[in-house]
Short mmCIF file of C-alpha atoms in Angstrom, two decimals:
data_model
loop_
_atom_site.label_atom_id
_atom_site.label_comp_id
_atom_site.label_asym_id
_atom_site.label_seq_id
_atom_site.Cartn_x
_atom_site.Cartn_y
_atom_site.Cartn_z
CA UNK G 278 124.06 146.18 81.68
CA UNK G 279 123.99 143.62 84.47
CA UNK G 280 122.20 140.36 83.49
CA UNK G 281 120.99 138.30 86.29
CA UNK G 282 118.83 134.52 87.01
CA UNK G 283 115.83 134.91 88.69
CA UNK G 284 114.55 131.39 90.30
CA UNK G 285 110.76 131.47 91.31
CA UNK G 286 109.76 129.38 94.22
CA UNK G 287 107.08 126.64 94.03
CA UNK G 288 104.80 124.78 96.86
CA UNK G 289 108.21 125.44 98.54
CA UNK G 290 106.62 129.03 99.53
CA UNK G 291 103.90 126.66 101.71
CA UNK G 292 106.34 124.86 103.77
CA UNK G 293 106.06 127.07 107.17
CA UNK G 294 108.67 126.51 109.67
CA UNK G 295 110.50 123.80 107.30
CA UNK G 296 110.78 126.38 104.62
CA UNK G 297 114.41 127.36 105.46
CA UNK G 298 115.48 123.60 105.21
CA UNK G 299 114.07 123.51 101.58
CA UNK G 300 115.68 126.73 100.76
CA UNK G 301 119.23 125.46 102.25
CA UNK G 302 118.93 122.54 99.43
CA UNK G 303 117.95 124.25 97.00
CA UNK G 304 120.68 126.98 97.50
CA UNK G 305 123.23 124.17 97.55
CA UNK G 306 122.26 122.27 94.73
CA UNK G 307 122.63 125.82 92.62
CA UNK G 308 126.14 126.25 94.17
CA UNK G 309 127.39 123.09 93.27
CA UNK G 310 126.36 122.73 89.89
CA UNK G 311 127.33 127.19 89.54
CA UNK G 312 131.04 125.78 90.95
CA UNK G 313 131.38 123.67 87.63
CA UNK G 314 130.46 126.84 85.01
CA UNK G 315 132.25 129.83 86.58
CA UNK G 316 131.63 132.24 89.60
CA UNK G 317 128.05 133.61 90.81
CA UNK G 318 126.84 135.22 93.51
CA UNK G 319 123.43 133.30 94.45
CA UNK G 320 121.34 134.38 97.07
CA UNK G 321 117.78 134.76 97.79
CA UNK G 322 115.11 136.65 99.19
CA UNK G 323 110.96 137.12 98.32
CA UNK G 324 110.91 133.78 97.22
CA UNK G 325 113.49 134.30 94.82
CA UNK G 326 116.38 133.12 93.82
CA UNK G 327 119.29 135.51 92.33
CA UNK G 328 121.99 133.96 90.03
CA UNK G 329 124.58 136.76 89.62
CA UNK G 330 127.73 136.52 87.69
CA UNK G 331 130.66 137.91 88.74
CA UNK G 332 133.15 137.82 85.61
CA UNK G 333 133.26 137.97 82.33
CA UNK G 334 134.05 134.04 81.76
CA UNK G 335 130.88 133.91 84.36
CA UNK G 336 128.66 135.96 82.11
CA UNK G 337 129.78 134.43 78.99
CA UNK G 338 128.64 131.35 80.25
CA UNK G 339 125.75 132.56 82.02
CA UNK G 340 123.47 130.06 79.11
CA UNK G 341 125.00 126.81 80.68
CA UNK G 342 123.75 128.44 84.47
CA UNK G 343 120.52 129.05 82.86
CA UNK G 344 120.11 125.50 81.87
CA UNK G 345 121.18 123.89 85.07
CA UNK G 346 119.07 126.30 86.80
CA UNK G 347 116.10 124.77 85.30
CA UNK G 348 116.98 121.55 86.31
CA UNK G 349 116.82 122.07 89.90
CA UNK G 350 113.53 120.79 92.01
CA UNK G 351 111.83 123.13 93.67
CA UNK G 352 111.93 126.06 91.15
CA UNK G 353 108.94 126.53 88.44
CA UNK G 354 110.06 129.50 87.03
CA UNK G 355 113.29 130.87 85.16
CA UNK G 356 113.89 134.19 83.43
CA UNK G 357 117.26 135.80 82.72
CA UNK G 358 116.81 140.02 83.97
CA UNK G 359 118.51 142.32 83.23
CA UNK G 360 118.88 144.36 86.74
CA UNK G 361 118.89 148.25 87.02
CA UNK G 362 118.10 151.32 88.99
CA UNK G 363 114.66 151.66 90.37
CA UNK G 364 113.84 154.58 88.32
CA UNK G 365 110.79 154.87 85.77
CA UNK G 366 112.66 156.50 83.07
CA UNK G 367 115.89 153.72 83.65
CA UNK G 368 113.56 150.84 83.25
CA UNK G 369 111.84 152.23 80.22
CA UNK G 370 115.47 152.26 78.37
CA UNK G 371 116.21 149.21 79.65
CA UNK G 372 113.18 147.80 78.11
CA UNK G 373 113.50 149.79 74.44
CA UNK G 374 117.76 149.24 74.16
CA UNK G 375 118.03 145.02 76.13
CA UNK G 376 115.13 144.12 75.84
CA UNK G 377 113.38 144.83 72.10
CA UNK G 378 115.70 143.32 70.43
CA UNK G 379 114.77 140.02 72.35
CA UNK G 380 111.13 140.65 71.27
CA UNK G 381 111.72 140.24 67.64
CA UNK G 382 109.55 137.57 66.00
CA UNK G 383 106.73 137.85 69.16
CA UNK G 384 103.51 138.75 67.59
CA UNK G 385 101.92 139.59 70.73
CA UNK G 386 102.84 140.70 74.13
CA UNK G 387 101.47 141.08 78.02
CA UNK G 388 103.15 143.80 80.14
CA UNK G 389 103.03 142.37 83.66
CA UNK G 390 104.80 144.72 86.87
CA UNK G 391 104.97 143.64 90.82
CA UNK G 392 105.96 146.13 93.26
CA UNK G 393 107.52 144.23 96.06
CA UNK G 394 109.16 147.78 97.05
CA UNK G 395 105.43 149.78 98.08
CA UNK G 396 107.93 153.17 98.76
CA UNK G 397 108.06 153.26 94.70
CA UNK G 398 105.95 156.24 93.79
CA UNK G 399 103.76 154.55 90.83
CA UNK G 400 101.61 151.89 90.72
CA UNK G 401 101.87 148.27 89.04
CA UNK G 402 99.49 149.20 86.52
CA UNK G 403 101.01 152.31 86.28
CA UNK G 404 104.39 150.50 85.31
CA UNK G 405 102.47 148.05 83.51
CA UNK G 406 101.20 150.97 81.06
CA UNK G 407 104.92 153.09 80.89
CA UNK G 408 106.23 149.89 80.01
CA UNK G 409 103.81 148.63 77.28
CA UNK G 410 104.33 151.83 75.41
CA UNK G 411 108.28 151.27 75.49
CA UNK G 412 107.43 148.04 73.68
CA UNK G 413 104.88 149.09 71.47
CA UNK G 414 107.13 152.41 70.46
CA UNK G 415 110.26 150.01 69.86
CA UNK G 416 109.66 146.68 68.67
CA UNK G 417 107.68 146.89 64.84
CA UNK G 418 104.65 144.96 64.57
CA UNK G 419 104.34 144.04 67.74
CA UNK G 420 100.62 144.18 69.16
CA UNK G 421 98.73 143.98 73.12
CA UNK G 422 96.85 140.85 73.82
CA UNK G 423 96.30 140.31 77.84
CA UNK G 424 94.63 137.19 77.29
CA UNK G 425 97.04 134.61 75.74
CA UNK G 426 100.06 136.44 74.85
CA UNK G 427 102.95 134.89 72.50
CA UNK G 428 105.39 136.53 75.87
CA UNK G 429 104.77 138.47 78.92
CA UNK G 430 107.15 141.50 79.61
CA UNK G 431 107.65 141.98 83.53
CA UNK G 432 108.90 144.35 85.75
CA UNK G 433 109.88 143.58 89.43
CA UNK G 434 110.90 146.50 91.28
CA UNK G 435 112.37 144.64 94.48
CA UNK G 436 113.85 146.45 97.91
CA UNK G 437 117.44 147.53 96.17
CA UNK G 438 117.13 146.90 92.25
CA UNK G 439 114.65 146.53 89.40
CA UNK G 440 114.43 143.56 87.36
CA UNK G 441 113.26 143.94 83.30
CA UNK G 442 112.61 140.38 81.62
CA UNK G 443 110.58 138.46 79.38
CA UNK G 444 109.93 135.22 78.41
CA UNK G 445 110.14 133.32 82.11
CA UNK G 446 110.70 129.66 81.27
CA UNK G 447 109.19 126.48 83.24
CA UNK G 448 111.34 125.41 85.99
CA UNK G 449 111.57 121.45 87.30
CA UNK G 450 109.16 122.03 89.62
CA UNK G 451 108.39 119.44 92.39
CA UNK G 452 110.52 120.12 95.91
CA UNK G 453 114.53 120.15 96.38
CA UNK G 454 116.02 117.03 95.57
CA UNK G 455 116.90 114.74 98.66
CA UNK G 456 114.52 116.73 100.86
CA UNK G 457 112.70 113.45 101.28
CA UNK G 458 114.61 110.83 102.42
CA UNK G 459 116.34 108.32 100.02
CA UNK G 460 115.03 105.30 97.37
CA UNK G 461 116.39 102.47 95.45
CA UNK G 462 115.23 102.54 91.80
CA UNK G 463 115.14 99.29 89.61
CA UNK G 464 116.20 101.03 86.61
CA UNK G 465 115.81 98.89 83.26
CA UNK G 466 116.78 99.95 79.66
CA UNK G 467 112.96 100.09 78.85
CA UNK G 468 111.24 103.37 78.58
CA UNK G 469 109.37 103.44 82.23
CA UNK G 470 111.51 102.98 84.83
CA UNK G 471 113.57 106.10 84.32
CA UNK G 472 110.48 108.11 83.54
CA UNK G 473 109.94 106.62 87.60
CA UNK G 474 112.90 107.87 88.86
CA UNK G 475 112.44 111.17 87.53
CA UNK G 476 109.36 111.47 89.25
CA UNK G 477 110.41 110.28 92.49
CA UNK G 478 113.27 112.87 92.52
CA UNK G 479 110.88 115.19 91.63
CA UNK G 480 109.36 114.19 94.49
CA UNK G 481 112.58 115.17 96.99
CA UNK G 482 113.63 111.52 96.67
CA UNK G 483 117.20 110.96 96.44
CA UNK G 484 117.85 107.77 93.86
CA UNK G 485 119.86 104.76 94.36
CA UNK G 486 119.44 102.64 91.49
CA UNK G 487 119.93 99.01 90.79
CA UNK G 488 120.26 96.94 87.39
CA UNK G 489 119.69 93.52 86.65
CA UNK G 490 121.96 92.16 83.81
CA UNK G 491 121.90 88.27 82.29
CA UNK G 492 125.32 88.60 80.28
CA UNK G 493 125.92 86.70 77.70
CA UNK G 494 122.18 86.41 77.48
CA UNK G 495 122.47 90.64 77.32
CA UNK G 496 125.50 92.29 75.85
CA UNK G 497 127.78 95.19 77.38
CA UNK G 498 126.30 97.72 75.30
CA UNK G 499 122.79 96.81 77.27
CA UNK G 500 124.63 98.39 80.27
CA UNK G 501 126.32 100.85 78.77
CA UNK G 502 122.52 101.54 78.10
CA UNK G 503 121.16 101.67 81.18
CA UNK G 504 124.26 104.17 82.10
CA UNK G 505 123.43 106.63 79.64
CA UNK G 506 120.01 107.03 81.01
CA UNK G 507 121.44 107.21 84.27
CA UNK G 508 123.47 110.11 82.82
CA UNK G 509 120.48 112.00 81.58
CA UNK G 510 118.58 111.58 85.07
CA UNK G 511 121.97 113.66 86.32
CA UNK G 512 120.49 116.46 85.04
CA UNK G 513 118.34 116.57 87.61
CA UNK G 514 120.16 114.99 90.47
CA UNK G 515 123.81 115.50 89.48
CA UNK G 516 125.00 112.28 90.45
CA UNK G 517 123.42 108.36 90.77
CA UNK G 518 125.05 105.29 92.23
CA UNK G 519 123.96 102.26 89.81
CA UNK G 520 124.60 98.71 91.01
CA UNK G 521 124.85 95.71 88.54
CA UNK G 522 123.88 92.82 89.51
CA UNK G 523 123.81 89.53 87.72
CA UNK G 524 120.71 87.42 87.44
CA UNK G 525 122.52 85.13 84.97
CA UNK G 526 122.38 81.79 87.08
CA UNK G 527 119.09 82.52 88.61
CA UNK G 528 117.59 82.46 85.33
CA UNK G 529 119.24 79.25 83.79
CA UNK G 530 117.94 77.54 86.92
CA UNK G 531 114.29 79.17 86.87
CA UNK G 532 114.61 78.04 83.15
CA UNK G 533 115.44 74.19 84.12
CA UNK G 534 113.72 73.72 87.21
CA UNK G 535 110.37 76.00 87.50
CA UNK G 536 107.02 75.90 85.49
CA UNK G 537 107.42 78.40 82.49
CA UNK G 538 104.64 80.53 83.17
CA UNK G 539 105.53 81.50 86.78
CA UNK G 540 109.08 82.20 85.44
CA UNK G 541 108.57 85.79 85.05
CA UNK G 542 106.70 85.68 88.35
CA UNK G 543 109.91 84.12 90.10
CA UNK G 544 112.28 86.04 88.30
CA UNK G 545 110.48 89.55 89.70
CA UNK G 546 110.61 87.79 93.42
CA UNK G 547 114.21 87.30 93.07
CA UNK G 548 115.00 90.65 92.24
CA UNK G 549 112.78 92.70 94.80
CA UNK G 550 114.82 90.19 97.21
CA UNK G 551 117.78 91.50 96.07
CA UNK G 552 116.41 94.79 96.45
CA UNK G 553 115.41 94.66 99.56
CA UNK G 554 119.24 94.05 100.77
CA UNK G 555 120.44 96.50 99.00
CA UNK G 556 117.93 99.12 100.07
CA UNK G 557 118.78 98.42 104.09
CA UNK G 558 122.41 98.31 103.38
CA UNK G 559 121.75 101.66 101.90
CA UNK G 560 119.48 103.35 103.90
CA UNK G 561 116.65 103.65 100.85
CA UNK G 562 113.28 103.67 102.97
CA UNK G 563 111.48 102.39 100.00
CA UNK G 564 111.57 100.60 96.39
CA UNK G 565 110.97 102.50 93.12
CA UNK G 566 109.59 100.57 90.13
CA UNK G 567 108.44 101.89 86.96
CA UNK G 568 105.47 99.35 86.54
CA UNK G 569 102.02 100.90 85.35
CA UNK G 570 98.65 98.78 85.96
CA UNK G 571 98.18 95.65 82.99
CA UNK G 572 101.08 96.89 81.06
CA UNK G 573 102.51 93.69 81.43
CA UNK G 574 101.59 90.13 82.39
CA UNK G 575 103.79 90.70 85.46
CA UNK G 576 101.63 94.29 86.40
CA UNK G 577 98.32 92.73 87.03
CA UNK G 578 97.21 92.87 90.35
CA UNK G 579 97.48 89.79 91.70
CA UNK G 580 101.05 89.78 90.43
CA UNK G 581 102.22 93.04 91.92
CA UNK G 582 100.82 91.48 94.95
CA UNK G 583 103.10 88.33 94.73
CA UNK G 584 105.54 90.94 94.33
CA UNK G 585 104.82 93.04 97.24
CA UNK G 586 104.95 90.27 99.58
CA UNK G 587 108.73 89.95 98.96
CA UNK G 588 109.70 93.21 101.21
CA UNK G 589 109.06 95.25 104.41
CA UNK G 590 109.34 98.80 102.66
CA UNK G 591 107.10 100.67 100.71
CA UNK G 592 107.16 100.10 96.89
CA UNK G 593 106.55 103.26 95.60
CA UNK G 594 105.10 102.92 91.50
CA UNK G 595 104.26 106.62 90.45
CA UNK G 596 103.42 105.06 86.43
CA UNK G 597 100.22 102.61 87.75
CA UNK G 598 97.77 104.56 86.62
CA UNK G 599 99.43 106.00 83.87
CA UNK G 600 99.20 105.28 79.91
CA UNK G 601 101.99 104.53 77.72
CA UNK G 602 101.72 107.39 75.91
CA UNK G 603 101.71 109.46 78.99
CA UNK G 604 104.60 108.19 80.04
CA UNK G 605 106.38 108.39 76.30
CA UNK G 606 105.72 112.12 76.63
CA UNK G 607 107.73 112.41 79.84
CA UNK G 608 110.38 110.49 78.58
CA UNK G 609 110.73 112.77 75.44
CA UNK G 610 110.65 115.53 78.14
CA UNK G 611 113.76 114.60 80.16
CA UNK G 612 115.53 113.42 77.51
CA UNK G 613 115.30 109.28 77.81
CA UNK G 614 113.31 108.40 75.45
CA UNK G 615 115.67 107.98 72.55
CA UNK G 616 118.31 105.99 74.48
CA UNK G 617 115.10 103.76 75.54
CA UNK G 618 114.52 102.85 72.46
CA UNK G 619 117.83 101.42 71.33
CA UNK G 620 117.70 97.71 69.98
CA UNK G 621 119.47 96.16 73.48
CA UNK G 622 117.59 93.86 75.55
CA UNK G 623 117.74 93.60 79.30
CA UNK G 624 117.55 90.57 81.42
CA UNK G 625 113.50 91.17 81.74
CA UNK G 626 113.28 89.74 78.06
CA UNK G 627 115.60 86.45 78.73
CA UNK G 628 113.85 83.35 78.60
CA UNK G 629 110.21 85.32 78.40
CA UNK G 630 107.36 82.73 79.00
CA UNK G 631 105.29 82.24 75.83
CA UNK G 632 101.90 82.20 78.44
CA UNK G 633 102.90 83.92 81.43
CA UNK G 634 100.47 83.57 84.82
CA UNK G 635 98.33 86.86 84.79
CA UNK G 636 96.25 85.94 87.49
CA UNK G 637 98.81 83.87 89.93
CA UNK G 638 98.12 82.42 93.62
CA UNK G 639 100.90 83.24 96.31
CA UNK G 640 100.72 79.64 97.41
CA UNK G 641 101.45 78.60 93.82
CA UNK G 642 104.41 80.66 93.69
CA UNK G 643 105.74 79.59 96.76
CA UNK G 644 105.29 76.41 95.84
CA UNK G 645 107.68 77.43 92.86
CA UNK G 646 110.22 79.23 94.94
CA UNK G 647 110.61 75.95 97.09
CA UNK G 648 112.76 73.93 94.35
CA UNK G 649 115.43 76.43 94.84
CA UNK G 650 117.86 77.49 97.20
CA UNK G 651 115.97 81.17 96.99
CA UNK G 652 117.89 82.31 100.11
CA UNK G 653 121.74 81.09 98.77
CA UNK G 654 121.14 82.59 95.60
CA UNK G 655 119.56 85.70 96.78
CA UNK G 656 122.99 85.97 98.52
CA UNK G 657 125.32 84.45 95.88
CA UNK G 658 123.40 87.05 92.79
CA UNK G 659 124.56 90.34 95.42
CA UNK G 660 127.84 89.99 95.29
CA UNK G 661 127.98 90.15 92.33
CA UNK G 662 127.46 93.33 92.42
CA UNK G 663 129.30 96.26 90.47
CA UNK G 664 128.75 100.14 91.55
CA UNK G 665 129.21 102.75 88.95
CA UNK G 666 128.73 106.48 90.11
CA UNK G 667 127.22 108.60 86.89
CA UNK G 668 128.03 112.17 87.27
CA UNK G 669 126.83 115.27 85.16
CA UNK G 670 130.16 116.41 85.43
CA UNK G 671 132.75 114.18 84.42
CA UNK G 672 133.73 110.42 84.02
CA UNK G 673 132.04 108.08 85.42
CA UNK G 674 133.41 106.15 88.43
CA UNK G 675 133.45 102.62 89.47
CA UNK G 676 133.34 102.05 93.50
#
């Protein structure tokens, strides 16, 4: 019995005439990560995408295609079919020999049909029916409830095959990654800032990201950190480009020359500087930060705004009006929040003001920025810059 990937379209099915540009990505994305795992015919049509392996080493692997399958934007629903003649009497032994012994353990059940192929002489709820009674007649105990089933049995009967499944699992969601335009991500070790990229990608932004380390002040391992979240956003994006950079003498000098309680203040000026360069010699069109409204002393408003005044592209903050514990459950969803939570600092908790300015003036901090060369070591902190490329697949690679 042939066993197939169905990929159910999203808001992608509302793009009009850009449609077929969305589609391309998403198509590609599927190929390259299905070039890794074995050989598969994908293809698509009725805003659907068909994962077919060819081979057996294909089909024994067809779990690892499943799972990179749902990491894919664009997609919101997954279901492995089995695929078989469009005949009444076919599907119903499909259903009773593949598919009951998948159903074991479900208490309840929802037969569900769609009849893309109108020359098929019975109805949906006609199928719907034929195909409830397979289940009920072959899997013991099992009971009816249309309202909030334990799993939904469907039936597709599309334009050359039918399609027998059950148990369709969420997708990513969102729309195909890179579909709108390109970002630089100021990715921490802390819990938010990945939790930002994820949504920005989710979002059809391709990620750049940038760290800021303060070695000694932060140890290797702090990186190696920040790399291994990096490596679990590559489940969704396959690859990311992370630049080091050191803020090491920045900070001894805002440490020895600056008023304590605009250090944090200073320190987040220097680095959306930074930023900023490396977002126009990247070609990011805007800034991703993971900062969420009076989380922090530096997230107030009149300190994002002393922040904001530091570039001439959009910051984009997808967390600011979101809880912590909203954003701890996302984090547990894409698999961050554990590495998060390791016991390594980053350079945001070196030299940490013991009253930081919640409520600062721009002229103040200006004022600040003055007693330093902000320009010369603006320049002097970017090259020290180190690229790493994460990949899913694979070693990681320094550029």
């Amino acid at each position: 019995m042939k066993e197939v990937i169905l990929c159910k379209y999203g808001e992608v099915i509302l793009k009009g005439a850009n449609r077929s540009d969305f589609e391309a990505k998403m198509l590609k994305q599927l190929r390259q990560r299905a070039r890794r795992i074995g050989n598969y015919k994908i293809y698509y049509s009725q805003s659907t995408v068909y994962i077919e392996p060819l081979d057996e080493d294909s089909i024994e692997n067809i779990d690892e295609m499943f799972y990179q399958a749902k990491h894919v934007f664009g997609f919101v629903g997954v279901s492995r079919a089995f695929a078989c003649e469009k005949n009444i009497d076919t599907i119903l032994e499909v259903v009773k020999t593949e598919l009951a012994p998948k159903l074991k353990g479900y208490k309840t059940f929802k037969a569900e049909s769609k009849r893309s192929d109108k020359r098929f002489p019975m109805t949906s709820p006609e199928i719907s029916n034929e195909v409830g009674g397979a289940v009920l007649s072959s899997v013991p105990g099992i009971k009816v409830d249309v309202r909030n089933p334990d799993v939904i049995v469907r039936v597709e009967i599309r334009e050359n095959e039918a399609f027998v499944h059950a148990g369709q699992e969420k997708g990513a969601g969102g729309i195909p990654y890179g579909s709108s335009g390109r970002g630089l991500l100021l990715l921490s070790g802390g819990i938010d800032s990945p939790v930002a990229g994820y949504m920005m990608a989710k979002r059809g932004v391709q990620l750049e990201a940038i760290h800021f380390e303060s070695y000694p002040y932060t140890s290797e391992r702090a990186k190696e950190k920040v790399l291994d979240l990096a490596k679990a956003l590559t489940n969704y994006t396959m690859r990311l480009r992370v630049h080091v950079v050191s803020l090491t003498k920045i900070q001894e000098l805002l440490r020895d020359n600056c008023e304590e309680e605009y250090f944090t203040l200073m320190l987040r000026r220097y680095m959306m500087a930074i930023s900023l360069k490396l977002a126009h010699d990247y070609d990011c069109e805007a800034i991703i930060t993971g900062e969420s409204l009076g989380q922090v002393a530096s997230q107030t408003m009149k300190a994002i705004n002393v922040t904001n005044s530091m570039t001439d592209i959009p910051i984009f903050r997808p967390l600011i009006g979101m809880d912590k514990e909203e954003i701890v459950r996302i984090a547990r969803q894409i698999g961050t929040f554990e590495t998060s939570t390791l016991p390594y600092e980053d350079c945001c908790t070196v030299f940490t003001p013991r009253h930081p300015k919640t409520r600062p003036e721009l002229e103040k901090v200006i004022e600040e920025q003055n007693r330093l060369p902000f320009e010369e070591l603006v320049k002097e902190a970017y090259e020290t810059k180190e690229i790493i490329v994460v990949k899913q697949f694979g070693e990681n690679k320094f550029e």
